[in-house]
Amino acid sequence: MIRLTLVPTLLILASCASVKHDLPEDKARANARFKKEKPLTTTEVPSFYEGTSRSSNPALSDETMDRHTDEELSKVTNTTDPLIEVSIRCAKEDFKAAFAIASKHFDRYQKIPSYWNLIGNCHLNQGSPRKALLFYNKAIEVSPNYVPAMNNIGVLYSRQGEKQKALIAFEKANRQSKFSKTPRYNLAKLYLTYGLAEDALPIFDGLHTANPTDVDLINSVASCYFLKADYQMALTYYQKIPEAELSKPEIGLNYALTLSKLGKKEEARTVLAGVDDPKTTAFKRYQASVETQIGDGE
């Protein structure tokens, strides 16, 4: 679901205090600056960032900044909301500014779970998972049923390779809110990593029905049918993906292999030739396997 940087609670408070200490020029001004703002309640803060994404993957764009491009983020003009500003700063990896804004607004947002969740996201993106976990747990402490933090704990464990813990976190988040799309999406993705296409397909299919143009969801449904060896159905979905997206290894390799499995060798070779060079070792190995299968006529 979304991201920010992680500073322990004491560090946030200390940063906030030090800023207030340095600026006052007289006693009256100092007293005014040290006066705490009244904390906001959850009903006074929106639950989600409201915006539209023109990207190829708009399905989850109302729940996470992950689906917004850098260009889209740069065009967001409503920066009067500190949480939106923190989200954008973190998404752009401007962690120092994100933490400074979060620290500045601690008094008002300390009872808002999304505030702690965003700080956790920043820490996770910055590569500090232990700090991130502290802030996600703080969000749940403030609001025990806060689904975004539950989901992000799953993301954290998944990044660390602790798939079983991630599965438990995603399933918990999904049980807590059947209306949140991101936990369902992440749960289905994790099912796919285990090869559980039967479990993943209904989730992806439901999300795709509501968001038929989302490329990632189309590819996910196609991947489920591919794993089920229903290559004709997989092809039906791959053919819905815009040609410009087929160069991505996570799409093009399975599409090429699907064509090959259906006896469409020349088409398979054409698609495979247009796939970009993979950046990860796992995809490089898979690309070599696909090339061998298509080349050998299997």
mmCIF file of C-alpha atoms in Angstrom:
data_model
loop_
_atom_site.group_PDB
_atom_site.id
_atom_site.type_symbol
_atom_site.label_atom_id
_atom_site.label_comp_id
_atom_site.label_asym_id
_atom_site.label_seq_id
_atom_site.Cartn_x
_atom_site.Cartn_y
_atom_site.Cartn_z
ATOM 1 C CA MET A 1 0.000 0.000 0.000
ATOM 2 C CA ILE A 2 2.333 3.089 0.493
ATOM 3 C CA ARG A 3 5.625 4.347 1.889
ATOM 4 C CA LEU A 4 7.638 6.670 4.180
ATOM 5 C CA THR A 5 10.797 6.909 6.288
ATOM 6 C CA LEU A 6 11.292 5.596 9.792
ATOM 7 C CA VAL A 7 12.460 7.545 12.802
ATOM 8 C CA PRO A 8 11.749 6.117 16.255
ATOM 9 C CA THR A 9 9.119 8.010 18.207
ATOM 10 C CA LEU A 10 11.745 9.582 20.443
ATOM 11 C CA LEU A 11 13.651 10.866 17.435
ATOM 12 C CA ILE A 12 10.551 12.455 15.984
ATOM 13 C CA LEU A 13 9.815 14.196 19.272
ATOM 14 C CA ALA A 14 13.407 15.323 19.681
ATOM 15 C CA SER A 15 13.541 16.700 16.172
ATOM 16 C CA CYS A 16 10.335 18.583 16.726
ATOM 17 C CA ALA A 17 11.608 20.048 20.004
ATOM 18 C CA SER A 18 14.972 21.076 18.594
ATOM 19 C CA VAL A 19 13.369 22.999 15.774
ATOM 20 C CA LYS A 20 11.208 24.896 18.242
ATOM 21 C CA HIS A 21 14.225 25.631 20.413
ATOM 22 C CA ASP A 22 16.324 27.280 17.729
ATOM 23 C CA LEU A 23 13.867 29.748 16.203
ATOM 24 C CA PRO A 24 12.325 31.901 18.990
ATOM 25 C CA GLU A 25 13.692 35.471 19.240
ATOM 26 C CA ASP A 26 11.900 36.469 22.451
ATOM 27 C CA LYS A 27 10.052 34.875 25.322
ATOM 28 C CA ALA A 28 6.573 35.555 23.964
ATOM 29 C CA ARG A 29 7.439 34.050 20.626
ATOM 30 C CA ALA A 30 9.050 31.079 22.326
ATOM 31 C CA ASN A 31 5.951 30.409 24.422
ATOM 32 C CA ALA A 32 3.795 30.601 21.309
ATOM 33 C CA ARG A 33 5.985 28.141 19.486
ATOM 34 C CA PHE A 34 6.036 25.668 22.374
ATOM 35 C CA LYS A 35 2.263 25.704 22.630
ATOM 36 C CA LYS A 36 1.010 22.313 21.466
ATOM 37 C CA GLU A 37 -1.649 21.998 18.801
ATOM 38 C CA LYS A 38 -4.792 20.047 19.622
ATOM 39 C CA PRO A 39 -4.571 16.487 18.205
ATOM 40 C CA LEU A 40 -6.906 15.721 15.313
ATOM 41 C CA THR A 41 -9.352 12.832 15.457
ATOM 42 C CA THR A 42 -9.646 10.140 12.792
ATOM 43 C CA THR A 43 -12.911 11.638 11.520
ATOM 44 C CA GLU A 44 -11.073 14.853 10.657
ATOM 45 C CA VAL A 45 -8.529 13.191 8.358
ATOM 46 C CA PRO A 46 -9.316 11.489 5.007
ATOM 47 C CA SER A 47 -8.570 7.755 4.907
ATOM 48 C CA PHE A 48 -7.265 7.746 1.351
ATOM 49 C CA TYR A 49 -5.447 10.022 -1.035
ATOM 50 C CA GLU A 50 -8.011 10.968 -3.655
ATOM 51 C CA GLY A 51 -6.587 11.282 -7.098
ATOM 52 C CA THR A 52 -6.691 9.635 -10.477
ATOM 53 C CA SER A 53 -3.852 7.878 -12.215
ATOM 54 C CA ARG A 54 -3.416 7.948 -15.961
ATOM 55 C CA SER A 55 -0.889 5.128 -15.720
ATOM 56 C CA SER A 56 -1.477 1.651 -17.134
ATOM 57 C CA ASN A 57 -2.178 0.332 -13.628
ATOM 58 C CA PRO A 58 -4.898 2.540 -12.105
ATOM 59 C CA ALA A 59 -6.739 -0.108 -10.057
ATOM 60 C CA LEU A 60 -5.114 0.601 -6.687
ATOM 61 C CA SER A 61 -4.224 4.253 -7.274
ATOM 62 C CA ASP A 62 -6.749 5.490 -4.692
ATOM 63 C CA GLU A 63 -5.116 3.377 -1.972
ATOM 64 C CA THR A 64 -1.428 3.665 -2.736
ATOM 65 C CA MET A 65 1.088 6.073 -4.233
ATOM 66 C CA ASP A 66 2.879 3.065 -5.734
ATOM 67 C CA ARG A 67 0.654 3.182 -8.797
ATOM 68 C CA HIS A 68 1.410 6.824 -9.614
ATOM 69 C CA THR A 69 4.209 7.782 -11.960
ATOM 70 C CA ASP A 70 6.809 10.423 -11.062
ATOM 71 C CA GLU A 71 5.155 12.754 -13.564
ATOM 72 C CA GLU A 72 1.765 12.301 -11.918
ATOM 73 C CA LEU A 73 3.191 12.901 -8.470
ATOM 74 C CA SER A 74 4.872 16.088 -9.631
ATOM 75 C CA LYS A 75 1.506 17.448 -10.756
ATOM 76 C CA VAL A 76 -0.185 17.021 -7.388
ATOM 77 C CA THR A 77 -0.865 20.561 -6.266
ATOM 78 C CA ASN A 78 -2.759 19.961 -3.015
ATOM 79 C CA THR A 79 0.198 20.026 -0.651
ATOM 80 C CA THR A 80 -1.727 21.736 2.144
ATOM 81 C CA ASP A 81 -2.367 18.281 3.587
ATOM 82 C CA PRO A 82 0.815 17.245 5.461
ATOM 83 C CA LEU A 83 0.100 13.535 4.992
ATOM 84 C CA ILE A 84 -0.129 13.920 1.230
ATOM 85 C CA GLU A 85 3.098 15.921 1.281
ATOM 86 C CA VAL A 86 4.839 13.241 3.345
ATOM 87 C CA SER A 87 3.572 10.538 0.961
ATOM 88 C CA ILE A 88 4.855 12.366 -2.095
ATOM 89 C CA ARG A 89 8.214 13.201 -0.518
ATOM 90 C CA CYS A 90 8.671 9.592 0.482
ATOM 91 C CA ALA A 91 7.614 8.279 -2.931
ATOM 92 C CA LYS A 92 10.278 10.541 -4.446
ATOM 93 C CA GLU A 93 12.806 9.253 -1.862
ATOM 94 C CA ASP A 94 13.196 12.707 -0.352
ATOM 95 C CA PHE A 95 13.253 11.102 3.079
ATOM 96 C CA LYS A 96 14.844 13.979 4.955
ATOM 97 C CA ALA A 97 12.044 16.349 3.938
ATOM 98 C CA ALA A 98 9.386 13.703 4.598
ATOM 99 C CA PHE A 99 10.577 13.124 8.150
ATOM 100 C CA ALA A 100 10.895 16.836 8.799
ATOM 101 C CA ILE A 101 7.270 17.397 7.759
ATOM 102 C CA ALA A 102 6.096 14.439 9.851
ATOM 103 C CA SER A 103 8.001 15.733 12.873
ATOM 104 C CA LYS A 104 6.602 19.240 12.445
ATOM 105 C CA HIS A 105 3.023 17.964 12.527
ATOM 106 C CA PHE A 106 3.376 15.393 15.313
ATOM 107 C CA ASP A 107 1.140 17.252 17.781
ATOM 108 C CA ARG A 108 -1.827 17.334 15.420
ATOM 109 C CA TYR A 109 -1.491 13.874 13.860
ATOM 110 C CA GLN A 110 -0.269 11.700 16.746
ATOM 111 C CA LYS A 111 -3.693 10.031 17.088
ATOM 112 C CA ILE A 112 -4.073 9.388 13.355
ATOM 113 C CA PRO A 113 -3.042 5.836 12.324
ATOM 114 C CA SER A 114 -2.220 6.874 8.754
ATOM 115 C CA TYR A 115 0.399 9.277 10.131
ATOM 116 C CA TRP A 116 2.332 6.430 11.775
ATOM 117 C CA ASN A 117 1.729 4.173 8.778
ATOM 118 C CA LEU A 118 3.246 6.720 6.399
ATOM 119 C CA ILE A 119 6.323 7.098 8.562
ATOM 120 C CA GLY A 120 6.627 3.313 8.554
ATOM 121 C CA ASN A 121 6.389 3.326 4.762
ATOM 122 C CA CYS A 122 9.178 5.861 4.525
ATOM 123 C CA HIS A 123 11.436 3.747 6.712
ATOM 124 C CA LEU A 124 10.628 0.648 4.688
ATOM 125 C CA ASN A 125 11.472 2.432 1.433
ATOM 126 C CA GLN A 126 14.630 3.770 3.007
ATOM 127 C CA GLY A 127 15.733 0.235 3.858
ATOM 128 C CA SER A 128 15.008 0.199 7.599
ATOM 129 C CA PRO A 129 12.453 -2.618 8.033
ATOM 130 C CA ARG A 130 12.836 -2.896 11.805
ATOM 131 C CA LYS A 131 12.036 0.779 12.237
ATOM 132 C CA ALA A 132 9.166 0.425 9.768
ATOM 133 C CA LEU A 133 7.686 -2.414 11.820
ATOM 134 C CA LEU A 134 7.754 -0.237 14.944
ATOM 135 C CA PHE A 135 5.710 2.440 13.225
ATOM 136 C CA TYR A 136 3.263 0.000 11.635
ATOM 137 C CA ASN A 137 2.646 -1.482 15.070
ATOM 138 C CA LYS A 138 2.184 2.042 16.444
ATOM 139 C CA ALA A 139 -0.501 2.654 13.801
ATOM 140 C CA ILE A 140 -2.278 -0.526 14.918
ATOM 141 C CA GLU A 141 -1.898 0.506 18.551
ATOM 142 C CA VAL A 142 -3.641 3.796 17.735
ATOM 143 C CA SER A 143 -6.315 1.994 15.685
ATOM 144 C CA PRO A 144 -6.408 -1.821 16.196
ATOM 145 C CA ASN A 145 -8.347 -2.468 12.989
ATOM 146 C CA TYR A 146 -6.213 -0.274 10.736
ATOM 147 C CA VAL A 147 -5.889 -2.348 7.555
ATOM 148 C CA PRO A 148 -3.148 -0.389 5.694
ATOM 149 C CA ALA A 149 -0.621 -1.050 8.469
ATOM 150 C CA MET A 150 -1.567 -4.748 8.569
ATOM 151 C CA ASN A 151 -1.054 -4.898 4.811
ATOM 152 C CA ASN A 152 2.277 -3.114 4.991
ATOM 153 C CA ILE A 153 3.545 -5.522 7.621
ATOM 154 C CA GLY A 154 2.852 -8.200 5.020
ATOM 155 C CA VAL A 155 4.786 -6.193 2.419
ATOM 156 C CA LEU A 156 7.676 -5.871 4.863
ATOM 157 C CA TYR A 157 7.827 -9.613 5.556
ATOM 158 C CA SER A 158 7.480 -10.394 1.857
ATOM 159 C CA ARG A 159 10.476 -8.186 1.016
ATOM 160 C CA GLN A 160 12.486 -10.011 3.662
ATOM 161 C CA GLY A 161 11.604 -13.373 2.152
ATOM 162 C CA GLU A 162 9.451 -14.396 5.127
ATOM 163 C CA LYS A 163 6.574 -15.540 2.960
ATOM 164 C CA GLN A 164 4.658 -17.392 5.677
ATOM 165 C CA LYS A 165 4.574 -14.336 7.935
ATOM 166 C CA ALA A 166 3.595 -12.207 4.941
ATOM 167 C CA LEU A 167 0.765 -14.583 4.123
ATOM 168 C CA ILE A 168 -0.588 -14.370 7.669
ATOM 169 C CA ALA A 169 -0.442 -10.554 7.593
ATOM 170 C CA PHE A 170 -2.196 -10.277 4.210
ATOM 171 C CA GLU A 171 -4.880 -12.763 5.213
ATOM 172 C CA LYS A 172 -5.499 -10.832 8.431
ATOM 173 C CA ALA A 173 -5.761 -7.542 6.545
ATOM 174 C CA ASN A 174 -8.078 -9.127 4.002
ATOM 175 C CA ARG A 175 -10.359 -10.528 6.716
ATOM 176 C CA GLN A 176 -10.465 -7.171 8.443
ATOM 177 C CA SER A 177 -11.680 -5.315 5.356
ATOM 178 C CA LYS A 178 -13.188 -6.993 2.324
ATOM 179 C CA PHE A 179 -13.442 -3.590 0.668
ATOM 180 C CA SER A 180 -9.712 -2.765 0.644
ATOM 181 C CA LYS A 181 -8.259 -3.775 -2.699
ATOM 182 C CA THR A 182 -4.563 -3.685 -1.892
ATOM 183 C CA PRO A 183 -4.513 -6.506 0.707
ATOM 184 C CA ARG A 184 -6.484 -8.700 -1.692
ATOM 185 C CA TYR A 185 -4.074 -7.918 -4.501
ATOM 186 C CA ASN A 186 -1.023 -8.648 -2.349
ATOM 187 C CA LEU A 187 -2.551 -11.859 -1.042
ATOM 188 C CA ALA A 188 -3.231 -13.051 -4.578
ATOM 189 C CA LYS A 189 0.317 -12.143 -5.636
ATOM 190 C CA LEU A 190 1.689 -14.202 -2.779
ATOM 191 C CA TYR A 191 -0.545 -17.130 -3.729
ATOM 192 C CA LEU A 192 0.998 -16.954 -7.201
ATOM 193 C CA THR A 193 4.537 -17.154 -5.788
ATOM 194 C CA TYR A 194 3.478 -20.455 -4.209
ATOM 195 C CA GLY A 195 1.951 -21.595 -7.508
ATOM 196 C CA LEU A 196 -1.558 -21.490 -6.028
ATOM 197 C CA ALA A 197 -3.273 -20.262 -9.181
ATOM 198 C CA GLU A 198 -6.646 -21.663 -8.104
ATOM 199 C CA ASP A 199 -6.595 -19.466 -5.003
ATOM 200 C CA ALA A 200 -5.200 -16.392 -6.746
ATOM 201 C CA LEU A 201 -7.480 -16.409 -9.803
ATOM 202 C CA PRO A 202 -10.808 -15.483 -8.113
ATOM 203 C CA ILE A 203 -9.152 -12.518 -6.382
ATOM 204 C CA PHE A 204 -7.448 -11.229 -9.512
ATOM 205 C CA ASP A 205 -10.551 -11.870 -11.577
ATOM 206 C CA GLY A 206 -12.691 -9.796 -9.219
ATOM 207 C CA LEU A 207 -10.224 -6.921 -9.218
ATOM 208 C CA HIS A 208 -9.905 -7.085 -13.003
ATOM 209 C CA THR A 209 -13.682 -7.022 -13.506
ATOM 210 C CA ALA A 210 -13.811 -3.752 -11.581
ATOM 211 C CA ASN A 211 -10.711 -2.382 -13.382
ATOM 212 C CA PRO A 212 -10.644 -3.961 -16.863
ATOM 213 C CA THR A 213 -7.879 -1.720 -18.268
ATOM 214 C CA ASP A 214 -5.328 -2.297 -15.498
ATOM 215 C CA VAL A 215 -2.390 -3.993 -17.234
ATOM 216 C CA ASP A 216 -0.988 -5.583 -14.090
ATOM 217 C CA LEU A 217 -4.329 -7.215 -13.321
ATOM 218 C CA ILE A 218 -4.765 -8.439 -16.900
ATOM 219 C CA ASN A 219 -1.282 -9.967 -16.731
ATOM 220 C CA SER A 220 -2.010 -11.505 -13.327
ATOM 221 C CA VAL A 221 -5.177 -13.198 -14.592
ATOM 222 C CA ALA A 222 -3.263 -14.431 -17.645
ATOM 223 C CA SER A 223 -0.505 -15.766 -15.371
ATOM 224 C CA CYS A 224 -3.061 -17.725 -13.358
ATOM 225 C CA TYR A 225 -4.412 -19.404 -16.480
ATOM 226 C CA PHE A 226 -0.841 -20.016 -17.671
ATOM 227 C CA LEU A 227 -0.011 -21.827 -14.407
ATOM 228 C CA LYS A 228 -3.215 -23.841 -14.766
ATOM 229 C CA ALA A 229 -1.985 -24.849 -18.261
ATOM 230 C CA ASP A 230 -5.094 -23.284 -19.791
ATOM 231 C CA TYR A 231 -3.039 -21.623 -22.495
ATOM 232 C CA GLN A 232 -5.965 -20.596 -24.681
ATOM 233 C CA MET A 233 -7.537 -18.585 -21.842
ATOM 234 C CA ALA A 234 -4.129 -17.149 -20.962
ATOM 235 C CA LEU A 235 -3.731 -16.022 -24.580
ATOM 236 C CA THR A 236 -7.125 -14.316 -24.462
ATOM 237 C CA TYR A 237 -5.893 -12.081 -21.663
ATOM 238 C CA TYR A 238 -2.386 -11.504 -23.033
ATOM 239 C CA GLN A 239 -3.961 -10.216 -26.233
ATOM 240 C CA LYS A 240 -5.736 -7.511 -24.213
ATOM 241 C CA ILE A 241 -2.423 -6.014 -23.094
ATOM 242 C CA PRO A 242 -1.198 -2.979 -25.083
ATOM 243 C CA GLU A 243 1.709 -3.817 -27.370
ATOM 244 C CA ALA A 244 3.962 -1.280 -25.642
ATOM 245 C CA GLU A 245 3.713 -3.260 -22.398
ATOM 246 C CA LEU A 246 4.718 -6.597 -23.920
ATOM 247 C CA SER A 247 8.416 -5.728 -23.787
ATOM 248 C CA LYS A 248 8.382 -6.081 -19.991
ATOM 249 C CA PRO A 249 9.926 -9.450 -19.018
ATOM 250 C CA GLU A 250 7.210 -10.134 -16.433
ATOM 251 C CA ILE A 251 4.667 -10.001 -19.263
ATOM 252 C CA GLY A 252 6.441 -10.854 -22.489
ATOM 253 C CA LEU A 253 8.201 -14.048 -21.391
ATOM 254 C CA ASN A 254 5.038 -15.865 -20.328
ATOM 255 C CA TYR A 255 3.175 -14.492 -23.346
ATOM 256 C CA ALA A 256 5.836 -15.873 -25.681
ATOM 257 C CA LEU A 257 5.798 -19.241 -23.929
ATOM 258 C CA THR A 258 1.993 -19.326 -24.071
ATOM 259 C CA LEU A 259 2.110 -18.815 -27.837
ATOM 260 C CA SER A 260 4.707 -21.563 -28.097
ATOM 261 C CA LYS A 261 2.576 -23.975 -26.080
ATOM 262 C CA LEU A 262 -0.267 -23.327 -28.522
ATOM 263 C CA GLY A 263 1.987 -24.139 -31.489
ATOM 264 C CA LYS A 264 2.362 -20.503 -32.586
ATOM 265 C CA LYS A 265 6.167 -20.686 -32.801
ATOM 266 C CA GLU A 266 6.833 -17.758 -35.112
ATOM 267 C CA GLU A 267 4.607 -15.443 -33.103
ATOM 268 C CA ALA A 268 6.323 -16.656 -29.944
ATOM 269 C CA ARG A 269 9.772 -15.848 -31.352
ATOM 270 C CA THR A 270 8.586 -12.390 -32.425
ATOM 271 C CA VAL A 271 7.272 -11.597 -28.947
ATOM 272 C CA LEU A 272 10.399 -13.006 -27.322
ATOM 273 C CA ALA A 273 12.661 -10.908 -29.539
ATOM 274 C CA GLY A 274 10.899 -7.769 -28.331
ATOM 275 C CA VAL A 275 11.318 -8.463 -24.619
ATOM 276 C CA ASP A 276 13.686 -6.118 -22.799
ATOM 277 C CA ASP A 277 16.762 -7.553 -21.115
ATOM 278 C CA PRO A 278 15.772 -8.612 -17.578
ATOM 279 C CA LYS A 279 17.361 -6.767 -14.676
ATOM 280 C CA THR A 280 17.131 -9.516 -12.050
ATOM 281 C CA THR A 281 18.957 -12.827 -11.914
ATOM 282 C CA ALA A 282 15.695 -14.751 -11.558
ATOM 283 C CA PHE A 283 14.233 -13.253 -14.731
ATOM 284 C CA LYS A 284 17.505 -13.750 -16.614
ATOM 285 C CA ARG A 285 17.380 -17.437 -15.779
ATOM 286 C CA TYR A 286 13.731 -17.652 -16.746
ATOM 287 C CA GLN A 287 14.410 -15.882 -20.031
ATOM 288 C CA ALA A 288 17.105 -18.451 -20.843
ATOM 289 C CA SER A 289 14.625 -21.238 -20.064
ATOM 290 C CA VAL A 290 11.945 -19.710 -22.281
ATOM 291 C CA GLU A 291 14.429 -19.242 -25.129
ATOM 292 C CA THR A 292 15.434 -22.882 -24.850
ATOM 293 C CA GLN A 293 11.845 -24.120 -24.851
ATOM 294 C CA ILE A 294 10.814 -22.028 -27.796
ATOM 295 C CA GLY A 295 14.043 -22.707 -29.688
ATOM 296 C CA ASP A 296 13.792 -26.447 -29.137
ATOM 297 C CA GLY A 297 10.201 -26.448 -30.303
ATOM 298 C CA GLU A 298 8.858 -27.793 -27.043
#
